Amino acid sequence: MDSAISEQRQTLSSTADNGLKIVVVGGFGVGKTTLVRSVSEIRPLNTEETMSQAGEGIDDTGGVAAKTATTVAFDFGRISLDAHNVLYLFGAPGQERFWFLWDRLFSGTLGAVVLVDTRRIADSWYAVDRLEHHGTPFVVACNDFGGTAHPAAEVRDALDLPDEVPLVFCDARSRESSKQVLITLVEHLRDVVAAAAR
Ligand SMILES: Nc1nc2c(ncn2[C@@H]2O[C@H](COP(=O)(O)OP(=O)(O)O)[C@@H](O)[C@H]2O)c(=O)[nH]1
Ligand SMILES: [Mg+2]
């Protein structure tokens, strides 16, 4: 960890008045935990557990390389914006057996990031569907797992994304890249608010 980050950790305000909530959703193994970790200034709380035999046949690891941990609840991260505003990041479990949690999770959410692994686009359909159902603004971020690059238009088509929903490419392991995804979301939220005020 670099010293700038550890310094920031020590000086975190514990008295922020304004908590802003953003959720990171998407299928199993798309990089939600990785993204929350990359951008968070606290050691993110997460409940990643080593996959047990009990998860066999439940967690679909097909096509997911090197995934040995499974999320049993949420990732949780925090970014201080200024003395009064704190961004809370929730990484929500994508597995079907956790879907009942989603509707609660979206209440009070400013916006969402849908992470996509372009080799398994269908795994993120449910996230897009629920967000549209709730009217929660979101952006789509295709996480870079190497291999063939899929053109944005192809991903848009596969997810049936409206033109106004931003689509970006990212590497969730990179703090800078993950930060750009959040900035894209914030800019999109601003556009949504501006459009509603017109
Ligand atoms: N190549 C590559 N691997 C990634 C990237 N993001 C995450 N991973 C790896 O993919 C696996 C699943 O990521 P994880 O964050 O646990 O997925 P989650 O189930 O959505 O929380 C882990 O082994 C990560 O190290 C990425 O941008 N590129
Ligand atoms: Mg996870």
PDB file of C-alpha atoms and ligand atoms in Angstrom:
ATOM      1  CA  MET A   1       0.000   0.000   0.000  1.00  0.00           C
ATOM      2  CA  ASP A   2       1.424   3.389  -0.810  1.00  0.00           C
ATOM      3  CA  SER A   3       2.014   5.909   1.938  1.00  0.00           C
ATOM      4  CA  ALA A   4      -0.430   8.495   0.573  1.00  0.00           C
ATOM      5  CA  ILE A   5      -3.249   6.011   1.033  1.00  0.00           C
ATOM      6  CA  SER A   6      -2.212   4.941   4.523  1.00  0.00           C
ATOM      7  CA  GLU A   7      -1.958   8.586   5.554  1.00  0.00           C
ATOM      8  CA  GLN A   8      -5.446   9.179   4.236  1.00  0.00           C
ATOM      9  CA  ARG A   9      -6.656   6.214   6.271  1.00  0.00           C
ATOM     10  CA  GLN A  10      -5.424   7.751   9.473  1.00  0.00           C
ATOM     11  CA  THR A  11      -7.079  11.085   8.843  1.00  0.00           C
ATOM     12  CA  LEU A  12     -10.496   9.789   7.854  1.00  0.00           C
ATOM     13  CA  SER A  13     -13.248  11.912   9.252  1.00  0.00           C
ATOM     14  CA  SER A  14     -15.655   9.986  11.410  1.00  0.00           C
ATOM     15  CA  THR A  15     -18.224  12.743  11.271  1.00  0.00           C
ATOM     16  CA  ALA A  16     -19.346  12.912   7.661  1.00  0.00           C
ATOM     17  CA  ASP A  17     -22.936  14.153   7.482  1.00  0.00           C
ATOM     18  CA  ASN A  18     -23.708  12.878   4.081  1.00  0.00           C
ATOM     19  CA  GLY A  19     -23.477   9.255   3.058  1.00  0.00           C
ATOM     20  CA  LEU A  20     -23.905   8.634  -0.634  1.00  0.00           C
ATOM     21  CA  LYS A  21     -24.514   5.094  -1.714  1.00  0.00           C
ATOM     22  CA  ILE A  22     -23.382   3.426  -4.904  1.00  0.00           C
ATOM     23  CA  VAL A  23     -23.739  -0.263  -5.660  1.00  0.00           C
ATOM     24  CA  VAL A  24     -21.575  -2.478  -7.827  1.00  0.00           C
ATOM     25  CA  VAL A  25     -23.454  -5.398  -9.315  1.00  0.00           C
ATOM     26  CA  GLY A  26     -22.975  -8.083 -11.931  1.00  0.00           C
ATOM     27  CA  GLY A  27     -22.537 -11.811 -12.290  1.00  0.00           C
ATOM     28  CA  PHE A  28     -20.323 -14.122 -10.298  1.00  0.00           C
ATOM     29  CA  GLY A  29     -16.599 -13.463 -10.755  1.00  0.00           C
ATOM     30  CA  VAL A  30     -16.926 -10.290 -12.839  1.00  0.00           C
ATOM     31  CA  GLY A  31     -14.637  -8.338 -10.486  1.00  0.00           C
ATOM     32  CA  LYS A  32     -16.961  -6.616  -8.002  1.00  0.00           C
ATOM     33  CA  THR A  33     -14.799  -7.355  -4.963  1.00  0.00           C
ATOM     34  CA  THR A  34     -11.702  -6.345  -6.909  1.00  0.00           C
ATOM     35  CA  LEU A  35     -13.186  -3.004  -7.940  1.00  0.00           C
ATOM     36  CA  VAL A  36     -14.418  -2.105  -4.457  1.00  0.00           C
ATOM     37  CA  ARG A  37     -10.971  -2.946  -3.085  1.00  0.00           C
ATOM     38  CA  SER A  38      -9.181  -0.940  -5.755  1.00  0.00           C
ATOM     39  CA  VAL A  39     -10.957   2.310  -5.042  1.00  0.00           C
ATOM     40  CA  SER A  40     -11.691   2.071  -1.358  1.00  0.00           C
ATOM     41  CA  GLU A  41      -9.633   3.999   1.166  1.00  0.00           C
ATOM     42  CA  ILE A  42     -10.458   1.698   4.017  1.00  0.00           C
ATOM     43  CA  ARG A  43      -9.572  -1.941   4.032  1.00  0.00           C
ATOM     44  CA  PRO A  44     -12.835  -3.011   2.504  1.00  0.00           C
ATOM     45  CA  LEU A  45     -14.995  -5.177   4.591  1.00  0.00           C
ATOM     46  CA  ASN A  46     -15.926  -8.161   2.596  1.00  0.00           C
ATOM     47  CA  THR A  47     -17.225 -11.522   3.263  1.00  0.00           C
ATOM     48  CA  GLU A  48     -15.357 -13.359   0.622  1.00  0.00           C
ATOM     49  CA  GLU A  49     -14.859 -16.895   1.818  1.00  0.00           C
ATOM     50  CA  THR A  50     -12.821 -19.666   0.375  1.00  0.00           C
ATOM     51  CA  MET A  51     -15.203 -21.687  -1.723  1.00  0.00           C
ATOM     52  CA  SER A  52     -16.276 -24.688   0.191  1.00  0.00           C
ATOM     53  CA  GLN A  53     -17.534 -28.017  -0.940  1.00  0.00           C
ATOM     54  CA  ALA A  54     -20.958 -26.767   0.063  1.00  0.00           C
ATOM     55  CA  GLY A  55     -20.765 -24.291  -2.797  1.00  0.00           C
ATOM     56  CA  GLU A  56     -20.053 -26.982  -5.338  1.00  0.00           C
ATOM     57  CA  GLY A  57     -22.735 -27.059  -7.951  1.00  0.00           C
ATOM     58  CA  ILE A  58     -24.177 -23.836  -6.521  1.00  0.00           C
ATOM     59  CA  ASP A  59     -21.521 -21.311  -7.472  1.00  0.00           C
ATOM     60  CA  ASP A  60     -21.183 -21.547 -11.208  1.00  0.00           C
ATOM     61  CA  THR A  61     -17.472 -21.266 -11.839  1.00  0.00           C
ATOM     62  CA  GLY A  62     -17.781 -22.213 -15.500  1.00  0.00           C
ATOM     63  CA  GLY A  63     -15.626 -19.783 -17.490  1.00  0.00           C
ATOM     64  CA  VAL A  64     -14.312 -18.075 -14.363  1.00  0.00           C
ATOM     65  CA  ALA A  65     -10.567 -18.519 -14.166  1.00  0.00           C
ATOM     66  CA  ALA A  66      -8.693 -18.556 -10.867  1.00  0.00           C
ATOM     67  CA  LYS A  67     -11.738 -17.898  -8.752  1.00  0.00           C
ATOM     68  CA  THR A  68     -11.351 -19.662  -5.453  1.00  0.00           C
ATOM     69  CA  ALA A  69     -13.384 -17.413  -3.180  1.00  0.00           C
ATOM     70  CA  THR A  70     -17.095 -16.835  -3.151  1.00  0.00           C
ATOM     71  CA  THR A  71     -19.051 -13.877  -1.870  1.00  0.00           C
ATOM     72  CA  VAL A  72     -21.429 -14.789   0.897  1.00  0.00           C
ATOM     73  CA  ALA A  73     -22.741 -11.271   1.474  1.00  0.00           C
ATOM     74  CA  PHE A  74     -21.509  -7.828   0.470  1.00  0.00           C
ATOM     75  CA  ASP A  75     -18.349  -5.962  -0.244  1.00  0.00           C
ATOM     76  CA  PHE A  76     -18.286  -2.657   1.491  1.00  0.00           C
ATOM     77  CA  GLY A  77     -15.929   0.224   0.791  1.00  0.00           C
ATOM     78  CA  ARG A  78     -15.722   3.889   1.559  1.00  0.00           C
ATOM     79  CA  ILE A  79     -14.312   6.982  -0.157  1.00  0.00           C
ATOM     80  CA  SER A  80     -14.256  10.382   1.575  1.00  0.00           C
ATOM     81  CA  LEU A  81     -15.141  13.067  -0.946  1.00  0.00           C
ATOM     82  CA  ASP A  82     -14.663  16.000   1.437  1.00  0.00           C
ATOM     83  CA  ALA A  83     -15.224  16.745   5.118  1.00  0.00           C
ATOM     84  CA  HIS A  84     -18.981  16.264   4.777  1.00  0.00           C
ATOM     85  CA  ASN A  85     -19.524  13.753   2.031  1.00  0.00           C
ATOM     86  CA  VAL A  86     -18.650  10.110   2.030  1.00  0.00           C
ATOM     87  CA  LEU A  87     -19.273   7.677  -0.781  1.00  0.00           C
ATOM     88  CA  TYR A  88     -20.198   4.179   0.315  1.00  0.00           C
ATOM     89  CA  LEU A  89     -19.664   1.398  -2.138  1.00  0.00           C
ATOM     90  CA  PHE A  90     -21.580  -1.850  -1.888  1.00  0.00           C
ATOM     91  CA  GLY A  91     -20.579  -4.824  -3.966  1.00  0.00           C
ATOM     92  CA  ALA A  92     -23.665  -6.949  -4.224  1.00  0.00           C
ATOM     93  CA  PRO A  93     -23.622 -10.688  -4.666  1.00  0.00           C
ATOM     94  CA  GLY A  94     -24.584 -11.695  -8.169  1.00  0.00           C
ATOM     95  CA  GLN A  95     -25.487 -15.298  -7.518  1.00  0.00           C
ATOM     96  CA  GLU A  96     -29.071 -16.218  -8.030  1.00  0.00           C
ATOM     97  CA  ARG A  97     -29.491 -17.358  -4.422  1.00  0.00           C
ATOM     98  CA  PHE A  98     -28.921 -13.739  -3.256  1.00  0.00           C
ATOM     99  CA  TRP A  99     -31.330 -12.037  -5.606  1.00  0.00           C
ATOM    100  CA  PHE A 100     -33.911 -11.590  -2.858  1.00  0.00           C
ATOM    101  CA  LEU A 101     -31.536  -9.062  -1.256  1.00  0.00           C
ATOM    102  CA  TRP A 102     -31.374  -6.808  -4.250  1.00  0.00           C
ATOM    103  CA  ASP A 103     -34.604  -4.870  -3.994  1.00  0.00           C
ATOM    104  CA  ARG A 104     -33.727  -3.692  -0.484  1.00  0.00           C
ATOM    105  CA  LEU A 105     -30.211  -2.905  -1.551  1.00  0.00           C
ATOM    106  CA  PHE A 106     -31.309  -0.525  -4.267  1.00  0.00           C
ATOM    107  CA  SER A 107     -33.363   1.682  -1.965  1.00  0.00           C
ATOM    108  CA  GLY A 108     -31.547   4.954  -1.337  1.00  0.00           C
ATOM    109  CA  THR A 109     -28.967   4.133  -3.981  1.00  0.00           C
ATOM    110  CA  LEU A 110     -27.765   7.051  -6.095  1.00  0.00           C
ATOM    111  CA  GLY A 111     -26.614   4.872  -8.910  1.00  0.00           C
ATOM    112  CA  ALA A 112     -25.003   1.603  -9.862  1.00  0.00           C
ATOM    113  CA  VAL A 113     -22.136   0.123 -11.799  1.00  0.00           C
ATOM    114  CA  VAL A 114     -22.937  -3.070 -13.684  1.00  0.00           C
ATOM    115  CA  LEU A 115     -19.729  -4.986 -14.178  1.00  0.00           C
ATOM    116  CA  VAL A 116     -19.617  -7.256 -17.202  1.00  0.00           C
ATOM    117  CA  ASP A 117     -17.277 -10.024 -18.260  1.00  0.00           C
ATOM    118  CA  THR A 118     -17.735  -9.931 -22.043  1.00  0.00           C
ATOM    119  CA  ARG A 119     -17.214 -13.698 -22.232  1.00  0.00           C
ATOM    120  CA  ARG A 120     -20.309 -14.160 -20.062  1.00  0.00           C
ATOM    121  CA  ILE A 121     -22.546 -11.216 -20.862  1.00  0.00           C
ATOM    122  CA  ALA A 122     -25.744 -13.071 -20.013  1.00  0.00           C
ATOM    123  CA  ASP A 123     -24.645 -13.240 -16.353  1.00  0.00           C
ATOM    124  CA  SER A 124     -25.271  -9.505 -16.083  1.00  0.00           C
ATOM    125  CA  TRP A 125     -28.719  -9.460 -17.659  1.00  0.00           C
ATOM    126  CA  TYR A 126     -30.478  -9.780 -14.351  1.00  0.00           C
ATOM    127  CA  ALA A 127     -28.630  -6.772 -12.912  1.00  0.00           C
ATOM    128  CA  VAL A 128     -29.621  -4.568 -15.839  1.00  0.00           C
ATOM    129  CA  ASP A 129     -33.209  -5.762 -15.635  1.00  0.00           C
ATOM    130  CA  ARG A 130     -33.553  -5.050 -11.894  1.00  0.00           C
ATOM    131  CA  LEU A 131     -31.920  -1.618 -12.158  1.00  0.00           C
ATOM    132  CA  GLU A 132     -34.249  -0.635 -14.990  1.00  0.00           C
ATOM    133  CA  HIS A 133     -37.196  -1.939 -12.979  1.00  0.00           C
ATOM    134  CA  HIS A 134     -36.173   0.224  -9.995  1.00  0.00           C
ATOM    135  CA  GLY A 135     -35.358   3.266 -12.124  1.00  0.00           C
ATOM    136  CA  THR A 136     -31.845   3.331 -10.625  1.00  0.00           C
ATOM    137  CA  PRO A 137     -29.409   5.083 -12.996  1.00  0.00           C
ATOM    138  CA  PHE A 138     -26.432   2.944 -13.933  1.00  0.00           C
ATOM    139  CA  VAL A 139     -23.387   2.620 -16.155  1.00  0.00           C
ATOM    140  CA  VAL A 140     -21.969  -0.577 -17.603  1.00  0.00           C
ATOM    141  CA  ALA A 141     -18.271  -1.341 -17.202  1.00  0.00           C
ATOM    142  CA  CYS A 142     -16.702  -4.210 -19.146  1.00  0.00           C
ATOM    143  CA  ASN A 143     -13.907  -5.650 -17.074  1.00  0.00           C
ATOM    144  CA  ASP A 144     -10.761  -6.615 -18.950  1.00  0.00           C
ATOM    145  CA  PHE A 145     -10.049 -10.320 -18.627  1.00  0.00           C
ATOM    146  CA  GLY A 146      -7.831 -10.380 -21.723  1.00  0.00           C
ATOM    147  CA  GLY A 147      -8.783 -12.394 -24.772  1.00  0.00           C
ATOM    148  CA  THR A 148     -10.747 -11.059 -27.680  1.00  0.00           C
ATOM    149  CA  ALA A 149     -11.969  -7.529 -27.280  1.00  0.00           C
ATOM    150  CA  HIS A 150     -15.666  -7.163 -27.875  1.00  0.00           C
ATOM    151  CA  PRO A 151     -16.719  -3.944 -29.597  1.00  0.00           C
ATOM    152  CA  ALA A 152     -18.921  -1.678 -27.481  1.00  0.00           C
ATOM    153  CA  ALA A 153     -21.755  -1.953 -30.017  1.00  0.00           C
ATOM    154  CA  GLU A 154     -21.808  -5.737 -29.621  1.00  0.00           C
ATOM    155  CA  VAL A 155     -22.004  -5.500 -25.819  1.00  0.00           C
ATOM    156  CA  ARG A 156     -24.744  -2.865 -26.058  1.00  0.00           C
ATOM    157  CA  ASP A 157     -26.710  -5.111 -28.353  1.00  0.00           C
ATOM    158  CA  ALA A 158     -26.307  -8.146 -26.145  1.00  0.00           C
ATOM    159  CA  LEU A 159     -27.482  -6.210 -23.072  1.00  0.00           C
ATOM    160  CA  ASP A 160     -30.124  -4.298 -25.033  1.00  0.00           C
ATOM    161  CA  LEU A 161     -28.745  -1.081 -23.533  1.00  0.00           C
ATOM    162  CA  PRO A 162     -30.436   2.238 -24.281  1.00  0.00           C
ATOM    163  CA  ASP A 163     -28.107   4.766 -25.978  1.00  0.00           C
ATOM    164  CA  GLU A 164     -28.060   7.053 -22.955  1.00  0.00           C
ATOM    165  CA  VAL A 165     -26.533   4.417 -20.662  1.00  0.00           C
ATOM    166  CA  PRO A 166     -22.734   4.879 -20.701  1.00  0.00           C
ATOM    167  CA  LEU A 167     -20.599   1.850 -21.510  1.00  0.00           C
ATOM    168  CA  VAL A 168     -16.922   1.842 -20.596  1.00  0.00           C
ATOM    169  CA  PHE A 169     -14.057  -0.641 -20.468  1.00  0.00           C
ATOM    170  CA  CYS A 170     -12.020  -1.047 -17.306  1.00  0.00           C
ATOM    171  CA  ASP A 171      -9.502  -3.095 -15.387  1.00  0.00           C
ATOM    172  CA  ALA A 172     -10.936  -3.535 -11.900  1.00  0.00           C
ATOM    173  CA  ARG A 173      -7.466  -4.291 -10.536  1.00  0.00           C
ATOM    174  CA  SER A 174      -6.376  -0.753 -11.316  1.00  0.00           C
ATOM    175  CA  ARG A 175      -7.304   1.996  -8.891  1.00  0.00           C
ATOM    176  CA  GLU A 176      -7.146   4.610 -11.643  1.00  0.00           C
ATOM    177  CA  SER A 177      -9.304   2.608 -14.024  1.00  0.00           C
ATOM    178  CA  SER A 178     -11.857   1.824 -11.306  1.00  0.00           C
ATOM    179  CA  LYS A 179     -11.933   5.476 -10.319  1.00  0.00           C
ATOM    180  CA  GLN A 180     -12.716   6.393 -13.932  1.00  0.00           C
ATOM    181  CA  VAL A 181     -15.717   4.057 -13.811  1.00  0.00           C
ATOM    182  CA  LEU A 182     -17.048   5.872 -10.734  1.00  0.00           C
ATOM    183  CA  ILE A 183     -16.440   9.237 -12.393  1.00  0.00           C
ATOM    184  CA  THR A 184     -18.390   8.058 -15.451  1.00  0.00           C
ATOM    185  CA  LEU A 185     -21.241   7.090 -13.128  1.00  0.00           C
ATOM    186  CA  VAL A 186     -21.214  10.450 -11.332  1.00  0.00           C
ATOM    187  CA  GLU A 187     -21.221  12.313 -14.649  1.00  0.00           C
ATOM    188  CA  HIS A 188     -24.094  10.160 -15.832  1.00  0.00           C
ATOM    189  CA  LEU A 189     -26.030  10.925 -12.619  1.00  0.00           C
ATOM    190  CA  ARG A 190     -25.499  14.611 -13.268  1.00  0.00           C
ATOM    191  CA  ASP A 191     -26.881  14.219 -16.809  1.00  0.00           C
ATOM    192  CA  VAL A 192     -29.892  12.290 -15.522  1.00  0.00           C
ATOM    193  CA  VAL A 193     -30.666  15.025 -12.989  1.00  0.00           C
ATOM    194  CA  ALA A 194     -30.197  17.740 -15.622  1.00  0.00           C
ATOM    195  CA  ALA A 195     -32.482  15.934 -18.070  1.00  0.00           C
ATOM    196  CA  ALA A 196     -35.176  15.519 -15.396  1.00  0.00           C
ATOM    197  CA  ALA A 197     -35.047  19.246 -14.595  1.00  0.00           C
ATOM    198  CA  ARG A 198     -35.631  20.216 -18.216  1.00  0.00           C
TER     199      ARG A 198
HETATM  200  N1  LIG B   1      -7.542 -10.276 -15.704  1.00  0.00           N
HETATM  201  C1  LIG B   1      -8.341  -9.684 -14.818  1.00  0.00           C
HETATM  202  N2  LIG B   1      -8.726 -10.343 -13.715  1.00  0.00           N
HETATM  203  C2  LIG B   1      -9.553  -9.744 -12.839  1.00  0.00           C
HETATM  204  C3  LIG B   1     -10.003  -8.422 -13.047  1.00  0.00           C
HETATM  205  N3  LIG B   1     -10.837  -8.081 -12.024  1.00  0.00           N
HETATM  206  C4  LIG B   1     -10.884  -9.169 -11.227  1.00  0.00           C
HETATM  207  N4  LIG B   1     -10.099 -10.155 -11.698  1.00  0.00           N
HETATM  208  C5  LIG B   1      -9.922 -11.497 -11.119  1.00  0.00           C
HETATM  209  O1  LIG B   1     -11.121 -12.225 -11.360  1.00  0.00           O
HETATM  210  C6  LIG B   1     -11.473 -13.015 -10.230  1.00  0.00           C
HETATM  211  C7  LIG B   1     -12.863 -12.660  -9.733  1.00  0.00           C
HETATM  212  O2  LIG B   1     -12.870 -11.331  -9.226  1.00  0.00           O
HETATM  213  P1  LIG B   1     -13.783 -10.906  -7.979  1.00  0.00           P
HETATM  214  O3  LIG B   1     -13.500  -9.476  -7.717  1.00  0.00           O
HETATM  215  O4  LIG B   1     -13.600 -11.849  -6.850  1.00  0.00           O
HETATM  216  O5  LIG B   1     -15.231 -11.123  -8.588  1.00  0.00           O
HETATM  217  P2  LIG B   1     -16.677 -10.944  -7.884  1.00  0.00           P
HETATM  218  O6  LIG B   1     -17.245 -12.317  -7.733  1.00  0.00           O
HETATM  219  O7  LIG B   1     -17.481 -10.154  -8.877  1.00  0.00           O
HETATM  220  O8  LIG B   1     -16.489 -10.227  -6.585  1.00  0.00           O
HETATM  221  C8  LIG B   1     -10.387 -12.771  -9.183  1.00  0.00           C
HETATM  222  O9  LIG B   1      -9.459 -13.820  -9.271  1.00  0.00           O
HETATM  223  C9  LIG B   1      -9.765 -11.443  -9.618  1.00  0.00           C
HETATM  224  O10 LIG B   1      -8.417 -11.347  -9.244  1.00  0.00           O
HETATM  225  C10 LIG B   1      -9.548  -7.708 -14.207  1.00  0.00           C
HETATM  226  O11 LIG B   1      -9.884  -6.549 -14.464  1.00  0.00           O
HETATM  227  N5  LIG B   1      -8.728  -8.390 -15.048  1.00  0.00           N
HETATM  228 MG    MG B   2     -16.959 -10.793  -4.722  1.00  0.00          MG
END
